[in-house]
Short mmCIF file of C-alpha atoms and ligand atoms in Angstrom, two decimals:
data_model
loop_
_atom_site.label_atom_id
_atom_site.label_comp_id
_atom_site.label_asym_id
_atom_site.label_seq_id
_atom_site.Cartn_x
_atom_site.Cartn_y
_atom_site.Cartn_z
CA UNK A 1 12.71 -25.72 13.76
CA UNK A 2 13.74 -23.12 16.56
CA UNK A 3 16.05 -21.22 13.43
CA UNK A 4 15.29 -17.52 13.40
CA UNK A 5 12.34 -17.32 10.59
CA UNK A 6 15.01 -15.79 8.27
CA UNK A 7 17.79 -18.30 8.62
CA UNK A 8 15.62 -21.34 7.84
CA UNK A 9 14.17 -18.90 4.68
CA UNK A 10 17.60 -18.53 3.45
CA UNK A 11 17.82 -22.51 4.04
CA UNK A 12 14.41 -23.68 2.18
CA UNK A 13 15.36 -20.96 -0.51
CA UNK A 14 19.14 -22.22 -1.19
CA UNK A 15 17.61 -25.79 -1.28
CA UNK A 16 14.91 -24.66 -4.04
CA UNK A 17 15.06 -24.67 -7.55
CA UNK A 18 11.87 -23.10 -8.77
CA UNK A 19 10.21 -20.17 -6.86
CA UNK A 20 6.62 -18.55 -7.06
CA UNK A 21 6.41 -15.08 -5.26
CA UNK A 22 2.74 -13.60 -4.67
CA UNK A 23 1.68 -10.56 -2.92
CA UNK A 24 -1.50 -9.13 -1.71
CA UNK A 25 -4.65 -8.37 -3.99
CA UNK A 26 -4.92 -4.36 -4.78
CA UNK A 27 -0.58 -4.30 -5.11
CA UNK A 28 1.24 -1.17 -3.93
CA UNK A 29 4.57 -0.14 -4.43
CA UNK A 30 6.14 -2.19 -1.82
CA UNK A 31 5.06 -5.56 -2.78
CA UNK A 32 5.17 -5.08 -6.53
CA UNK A 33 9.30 -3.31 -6.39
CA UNK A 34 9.71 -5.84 -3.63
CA UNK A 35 8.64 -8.96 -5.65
CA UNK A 36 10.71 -7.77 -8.41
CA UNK A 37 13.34 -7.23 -6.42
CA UNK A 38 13.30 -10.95 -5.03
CA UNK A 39 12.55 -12.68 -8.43
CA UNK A 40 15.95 -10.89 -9.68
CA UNK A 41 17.84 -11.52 -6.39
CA UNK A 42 16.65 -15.44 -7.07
CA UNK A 43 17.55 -15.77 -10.13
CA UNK A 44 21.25 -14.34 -8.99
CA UNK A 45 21.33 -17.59 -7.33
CA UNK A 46 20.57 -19.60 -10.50
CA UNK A 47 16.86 -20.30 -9.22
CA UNK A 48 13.65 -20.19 -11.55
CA UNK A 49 11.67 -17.61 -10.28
CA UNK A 50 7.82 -16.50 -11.08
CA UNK A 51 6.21 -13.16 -9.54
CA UNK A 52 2.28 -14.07 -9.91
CA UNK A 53 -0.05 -10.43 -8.75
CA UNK A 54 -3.85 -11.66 -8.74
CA UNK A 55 -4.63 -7.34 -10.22
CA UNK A 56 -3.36 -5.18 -12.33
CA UNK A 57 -0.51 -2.90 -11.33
CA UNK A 58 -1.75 0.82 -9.97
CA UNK A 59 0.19 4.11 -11.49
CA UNK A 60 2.53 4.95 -11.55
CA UNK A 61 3.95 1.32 -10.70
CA UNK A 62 2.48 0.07 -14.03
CA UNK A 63 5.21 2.44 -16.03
CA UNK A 64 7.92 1.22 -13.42
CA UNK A 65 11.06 -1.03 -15.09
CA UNK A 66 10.59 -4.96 -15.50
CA UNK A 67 6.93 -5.23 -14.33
CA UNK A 68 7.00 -6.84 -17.49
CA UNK A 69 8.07 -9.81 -15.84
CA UNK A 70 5.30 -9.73 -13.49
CA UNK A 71 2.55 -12.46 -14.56
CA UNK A 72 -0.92 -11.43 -13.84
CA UNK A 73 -4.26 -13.37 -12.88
CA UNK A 74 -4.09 -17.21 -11.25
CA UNK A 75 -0.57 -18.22 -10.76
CA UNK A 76 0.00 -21.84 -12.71
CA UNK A 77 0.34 -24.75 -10.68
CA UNK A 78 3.78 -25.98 -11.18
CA UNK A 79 5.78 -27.73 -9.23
CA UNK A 80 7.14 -25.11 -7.07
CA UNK A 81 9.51 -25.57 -4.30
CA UNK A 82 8.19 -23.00 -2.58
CA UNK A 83 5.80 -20.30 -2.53
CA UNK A 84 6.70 -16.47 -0.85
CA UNK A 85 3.83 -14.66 0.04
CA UNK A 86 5.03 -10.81 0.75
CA UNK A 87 2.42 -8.53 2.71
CA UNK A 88 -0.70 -11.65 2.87
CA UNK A 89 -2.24 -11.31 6.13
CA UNK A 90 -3.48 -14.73 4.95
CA UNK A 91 -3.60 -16.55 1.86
CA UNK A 92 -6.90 -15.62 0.79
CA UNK A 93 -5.42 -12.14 0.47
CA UNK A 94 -3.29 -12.93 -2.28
CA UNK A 95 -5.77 -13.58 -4.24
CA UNK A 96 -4.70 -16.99 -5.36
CA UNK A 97 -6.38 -20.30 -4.67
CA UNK A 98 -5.42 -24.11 -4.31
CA UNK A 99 -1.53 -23.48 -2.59
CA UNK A 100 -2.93 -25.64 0.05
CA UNK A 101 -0.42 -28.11 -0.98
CA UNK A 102 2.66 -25.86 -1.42
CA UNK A 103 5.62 -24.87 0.96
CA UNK A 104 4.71 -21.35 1.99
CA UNK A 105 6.96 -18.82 3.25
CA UNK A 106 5.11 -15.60 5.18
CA UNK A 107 7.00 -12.64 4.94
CA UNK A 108 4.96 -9.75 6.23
CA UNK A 109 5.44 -6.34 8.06
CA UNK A 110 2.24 -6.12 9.39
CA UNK A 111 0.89 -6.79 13.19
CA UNK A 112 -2.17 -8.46 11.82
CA UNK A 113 -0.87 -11.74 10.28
CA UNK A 114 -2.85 -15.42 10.67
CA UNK A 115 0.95 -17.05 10.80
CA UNK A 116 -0.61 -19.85 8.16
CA UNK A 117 2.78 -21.17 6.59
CA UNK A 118 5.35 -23.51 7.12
CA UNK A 119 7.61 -20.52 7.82
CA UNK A 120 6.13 -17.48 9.02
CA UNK A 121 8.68 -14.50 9.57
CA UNK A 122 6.51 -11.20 10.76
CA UNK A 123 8.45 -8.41 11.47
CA UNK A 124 5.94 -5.04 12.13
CA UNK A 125 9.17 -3.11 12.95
CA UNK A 126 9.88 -3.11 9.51
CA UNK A 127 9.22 0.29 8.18
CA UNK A 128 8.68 -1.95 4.63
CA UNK A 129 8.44 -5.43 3.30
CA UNK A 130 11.79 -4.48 1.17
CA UNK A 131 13.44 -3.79 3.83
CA UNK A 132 13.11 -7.54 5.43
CA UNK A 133 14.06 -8.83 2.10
CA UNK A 134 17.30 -6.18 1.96
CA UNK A 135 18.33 -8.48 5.53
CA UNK A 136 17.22 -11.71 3.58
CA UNK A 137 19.55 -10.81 0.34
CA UNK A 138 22.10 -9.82 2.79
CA UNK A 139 21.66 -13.28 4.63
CA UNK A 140 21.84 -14.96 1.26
CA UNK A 141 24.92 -13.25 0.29
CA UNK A 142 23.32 -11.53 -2.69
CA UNK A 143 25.53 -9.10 -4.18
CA UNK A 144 23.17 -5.68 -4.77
CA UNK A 145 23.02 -4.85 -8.27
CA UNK A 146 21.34 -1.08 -9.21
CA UNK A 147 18.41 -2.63 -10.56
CA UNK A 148 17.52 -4.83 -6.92
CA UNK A 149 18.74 -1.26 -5.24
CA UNK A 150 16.39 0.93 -6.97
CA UNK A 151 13.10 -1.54 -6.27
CA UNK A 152 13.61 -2.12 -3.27
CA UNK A 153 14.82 1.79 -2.25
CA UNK A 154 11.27 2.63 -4.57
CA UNK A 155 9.63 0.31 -2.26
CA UNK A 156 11.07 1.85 0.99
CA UNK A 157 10.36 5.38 -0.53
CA UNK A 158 6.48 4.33 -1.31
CA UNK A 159 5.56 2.65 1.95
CA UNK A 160 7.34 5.33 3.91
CA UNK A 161 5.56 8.23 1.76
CA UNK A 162 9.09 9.64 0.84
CA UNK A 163 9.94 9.61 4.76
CA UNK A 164 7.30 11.21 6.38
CA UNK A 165 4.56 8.18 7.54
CA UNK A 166 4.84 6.56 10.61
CA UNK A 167 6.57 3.80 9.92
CA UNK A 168 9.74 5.81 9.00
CA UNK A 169 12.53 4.44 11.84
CA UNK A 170 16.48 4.63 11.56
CA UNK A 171 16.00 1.15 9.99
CA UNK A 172 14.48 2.94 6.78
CA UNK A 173 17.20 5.49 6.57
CA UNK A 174 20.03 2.74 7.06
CA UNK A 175 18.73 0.45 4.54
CA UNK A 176 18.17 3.07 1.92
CA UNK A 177 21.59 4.55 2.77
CA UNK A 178 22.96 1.04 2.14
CA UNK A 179 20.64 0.92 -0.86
CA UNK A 180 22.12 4.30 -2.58
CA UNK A 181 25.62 3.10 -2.05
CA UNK A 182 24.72 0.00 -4.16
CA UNK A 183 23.05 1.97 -6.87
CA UNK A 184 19.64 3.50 -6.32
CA UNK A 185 19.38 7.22 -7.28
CA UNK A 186 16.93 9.06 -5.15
CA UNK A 187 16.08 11.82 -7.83
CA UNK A 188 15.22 9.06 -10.67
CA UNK A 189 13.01 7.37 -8.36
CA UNK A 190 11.33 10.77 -7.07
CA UNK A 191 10.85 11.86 -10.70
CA UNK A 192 8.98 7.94 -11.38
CA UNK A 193 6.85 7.71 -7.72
CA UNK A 194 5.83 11.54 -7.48
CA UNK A 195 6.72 13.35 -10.85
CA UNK A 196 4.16 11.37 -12.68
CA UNK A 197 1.44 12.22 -12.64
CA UNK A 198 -1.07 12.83 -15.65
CA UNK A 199 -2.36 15.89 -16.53
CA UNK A 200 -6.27 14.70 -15.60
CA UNK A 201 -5.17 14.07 -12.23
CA UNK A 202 -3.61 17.01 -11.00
CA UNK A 203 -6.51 19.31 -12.77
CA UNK A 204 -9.10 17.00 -10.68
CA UNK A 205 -7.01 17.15 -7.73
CA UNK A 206 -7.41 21.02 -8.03
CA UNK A 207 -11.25 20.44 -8.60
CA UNK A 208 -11.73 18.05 -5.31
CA UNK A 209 -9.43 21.34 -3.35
CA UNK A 210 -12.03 23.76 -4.50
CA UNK A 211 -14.41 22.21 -2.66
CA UNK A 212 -12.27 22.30 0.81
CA UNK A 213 -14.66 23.51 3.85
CA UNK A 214 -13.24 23.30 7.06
CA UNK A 215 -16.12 22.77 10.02
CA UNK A 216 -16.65 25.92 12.55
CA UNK A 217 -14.06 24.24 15.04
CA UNK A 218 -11.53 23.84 12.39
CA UNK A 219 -10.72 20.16 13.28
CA UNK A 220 -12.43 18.41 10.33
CA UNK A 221 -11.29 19.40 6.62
CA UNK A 222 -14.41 18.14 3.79
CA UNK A 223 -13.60 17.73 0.52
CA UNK A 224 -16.05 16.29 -2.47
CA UNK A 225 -15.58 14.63 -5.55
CA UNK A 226 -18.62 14.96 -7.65
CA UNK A 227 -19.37 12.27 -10.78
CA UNK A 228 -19.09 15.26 -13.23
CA UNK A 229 -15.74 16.04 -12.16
CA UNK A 230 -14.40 12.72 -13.29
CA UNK A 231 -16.41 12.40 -16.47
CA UNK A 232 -15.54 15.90 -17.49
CA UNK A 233 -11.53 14.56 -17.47
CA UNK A 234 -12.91 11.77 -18.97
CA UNK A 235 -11.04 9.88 -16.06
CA UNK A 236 -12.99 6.35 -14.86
CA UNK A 237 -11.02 5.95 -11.32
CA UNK A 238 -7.78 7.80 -10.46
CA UNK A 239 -5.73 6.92 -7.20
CA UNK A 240 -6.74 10.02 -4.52
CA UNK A 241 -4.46 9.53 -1.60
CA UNK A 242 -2.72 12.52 -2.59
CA UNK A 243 -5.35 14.86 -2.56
CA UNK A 244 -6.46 13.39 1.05
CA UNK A 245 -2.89 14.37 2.65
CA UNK A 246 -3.27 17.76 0.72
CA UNK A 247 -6.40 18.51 3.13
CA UNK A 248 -5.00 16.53 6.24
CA UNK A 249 -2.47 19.04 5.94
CA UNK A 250 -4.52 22.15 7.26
CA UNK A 251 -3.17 23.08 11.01
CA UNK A 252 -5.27 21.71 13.19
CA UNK A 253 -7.20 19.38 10.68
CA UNK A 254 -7.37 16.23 12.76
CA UNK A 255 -9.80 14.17 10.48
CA UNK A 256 -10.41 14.38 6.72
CA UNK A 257 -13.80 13.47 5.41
CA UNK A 258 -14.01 13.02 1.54
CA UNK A 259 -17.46 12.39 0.10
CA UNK A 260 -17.05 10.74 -3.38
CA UNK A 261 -20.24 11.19 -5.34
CA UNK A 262 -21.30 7.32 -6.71
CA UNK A 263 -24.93 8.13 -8.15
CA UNK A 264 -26.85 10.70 -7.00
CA UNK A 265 -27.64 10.86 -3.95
CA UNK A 266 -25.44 8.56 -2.97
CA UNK A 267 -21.35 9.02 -1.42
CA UNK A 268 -18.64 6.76 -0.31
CA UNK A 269 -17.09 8.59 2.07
CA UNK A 270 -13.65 8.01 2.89
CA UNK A 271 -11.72 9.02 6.66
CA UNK A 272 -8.30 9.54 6.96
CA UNK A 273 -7.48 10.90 10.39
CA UNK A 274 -4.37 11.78 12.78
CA UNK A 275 -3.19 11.40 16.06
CA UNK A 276 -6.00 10.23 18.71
CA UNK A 277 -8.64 10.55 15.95
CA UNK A 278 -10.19 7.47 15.58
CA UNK A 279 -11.57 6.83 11.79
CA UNK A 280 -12.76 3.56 12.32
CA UNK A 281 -15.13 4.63 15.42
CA UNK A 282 -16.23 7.23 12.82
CA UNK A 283 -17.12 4.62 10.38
CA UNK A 284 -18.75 2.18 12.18
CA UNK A 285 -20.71 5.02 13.68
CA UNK A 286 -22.32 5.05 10.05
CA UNK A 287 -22.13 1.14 9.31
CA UNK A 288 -18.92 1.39 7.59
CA UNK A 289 -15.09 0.16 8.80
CA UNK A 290 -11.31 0.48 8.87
CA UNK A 291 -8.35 0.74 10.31
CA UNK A 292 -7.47 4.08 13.12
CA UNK A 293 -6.34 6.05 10.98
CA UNK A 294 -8.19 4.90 7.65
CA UNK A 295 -11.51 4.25 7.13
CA UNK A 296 -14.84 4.62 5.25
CA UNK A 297 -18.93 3.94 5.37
CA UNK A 298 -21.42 4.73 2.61
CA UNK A 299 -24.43 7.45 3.38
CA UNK A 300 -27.35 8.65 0.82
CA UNK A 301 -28.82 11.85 1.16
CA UNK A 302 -28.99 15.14 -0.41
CA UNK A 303 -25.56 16.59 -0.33
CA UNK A 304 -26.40 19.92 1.63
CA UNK A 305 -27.93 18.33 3.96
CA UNK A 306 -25.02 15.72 4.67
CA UNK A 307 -22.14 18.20 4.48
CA UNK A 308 -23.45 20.02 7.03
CA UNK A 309 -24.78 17.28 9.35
CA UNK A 310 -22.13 14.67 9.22
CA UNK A 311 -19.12 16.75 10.26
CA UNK A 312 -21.37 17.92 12.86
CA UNK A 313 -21.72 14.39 14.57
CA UNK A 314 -18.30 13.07 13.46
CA UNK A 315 -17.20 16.24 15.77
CA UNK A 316 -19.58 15.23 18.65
CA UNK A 317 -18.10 11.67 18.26
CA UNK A 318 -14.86 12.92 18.74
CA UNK A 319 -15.43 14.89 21.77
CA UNK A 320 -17.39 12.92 23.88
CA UNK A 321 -14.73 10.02 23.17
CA UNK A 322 -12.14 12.52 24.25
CA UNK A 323 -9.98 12.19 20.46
CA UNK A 324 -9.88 16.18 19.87
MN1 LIG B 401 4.40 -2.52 2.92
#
């Protein structure tokens, strides 16, 4: 029982014969490459593998190769050796129910994890959940083919935002380095993660920039999406991260507020901040939540009136809690 976490996996998974792998409701690209990546390193080893995601896939990772062999909705209830659980903070976040009675193996990279299974191996180190399952192939004696290289180097490149988040250490550069030797080609993967995109979305992402106001001190950006923008591109909901980092990236832009127009009168406003800037205080100044640097609340109001007061206070927040 005292076995390093990833020993005693490589144990339970070498003594298995039929796998399920889940990851988190809302997927992203590291647990979807990442699950793909382990159901194909699995069945290397002659085991019967099953990737179960509770939602659909988000672009561009529903056009990426094999997610055909991703099976959505409630995972069957066969008799599994095991269950893997990449990125679930706790099992209710995977979306799946009744596994009370399965082996679980935890395999997360974030701080926040409930340690619920029988093997729990939390790394926060890890710059991505692929690159804790690179060490586990490696463990395992898994011999990298280009197709495991190229998820789980899309996986690295996605969680790391192409090298530039955070969580971007030497352990993300050595990994991919190992992972480009065994077959992943940067460019193809750039071309699938950020050459992409639809038409609608980059014409809407230049609609949401027209809107950029900056407040008199220059430390919060404000974009808006309005309804019409959306139903003019005939678009329903689009992934906006991008257009987010597009306005965090103004010099000296510490905290980016984008109001997203739900009915009228009525925005979802979403916070992404930097540095000291705290986006949860922000949020749960106006009822919402979140994480530091990501958050969000929900106001109504007529939209003059809130552009111009809101940045006002979120400043005053920020100030007399010392994060400008
Ligand atoms: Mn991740």
């Amino acid at each position: 029982m005292n076995a390093e976490p990833i020993k005693r996996i490589k144990e339970k998974i070498l003594e298995s014969r039929k796998i399920a792998v889940l990851s988190h409701l809302r997927p992203d690209g590291d647990s979807i490459c990442t699950s793909l990546a382990l159901l194909f390193m699995g069945e290397m080893l002659g085991i019967e593998m099953g990737v179960f995601i509770k939602d659909p896939l988000p672009f561009p990772f529903n056009n990426f190769p094999d997610v055909d062999r991703i099976r959505f909705g409630e995972m069957p209830h066969d008799s599994y050796d095991c269950v893997i659980l990449l990125e679930c903070a706790n099992v209710s976040r995977s979306g799946q129910s009744l596994l009370e009675d399965y082996f679980k193996i935890n395999i997360d990279h974030h701080h926040s994890n409930d340690l619920y299974a029988d093997i729990n191996w939390v790394d926060p180190e890890a710059p991505a959940v692929a690159c804790m399952i690179f060490r586990l192939g490696e463990e395992l004696g898994i011999t990298f083919t280009p197709l495991i290289a190229t998820q789980l180097y899309s996986a690295i490149v996605s969680d790391t935002g192409s090298f530039q988040f955070s969580n971007t250490n030497a352990e993300a550069f050595e990994i991919s380095h190992q992972l480009v030797k065994h077959g992943a080609v940067p460019i193809l993967v750039t071309e699938m993660i950020f050459n992409n995109n639809p038409y609608e979305k980059v014409k809407l992402l230049g609609q949401v920039l027209s809107t950029l106001e900056m407040n008199p001190e220059g430390n919060i950006a404000v974009i808006t999406m309005f309804k019409r923008f959306l139903d003019d591109l005939n678009l329903k909901e689009i992934d906006t991260e991008d257009i987010t980092t597009l306005a965090r990236s103004v010099k000296g832009a510490h905290i980016v507020l984008f109001f997203k127009e739900m009915k009228e009168d009525t925005f979802r406003v979403s916070i992404r901040s930097k540095a000291s800037a705290n986006a949860a205080m922000v949020a749960e100044h106006y009822g919402g939540g979140g994480h530091l640097h990501a958050a969000g609340f929900t106001v109504t109001g007529k939209y003059e009136t809130l552009i111009r007061d809101i940045p006002a206070e979120v400043n005053r927040l920020l100030k007399e809690n010392g994060q400008t």
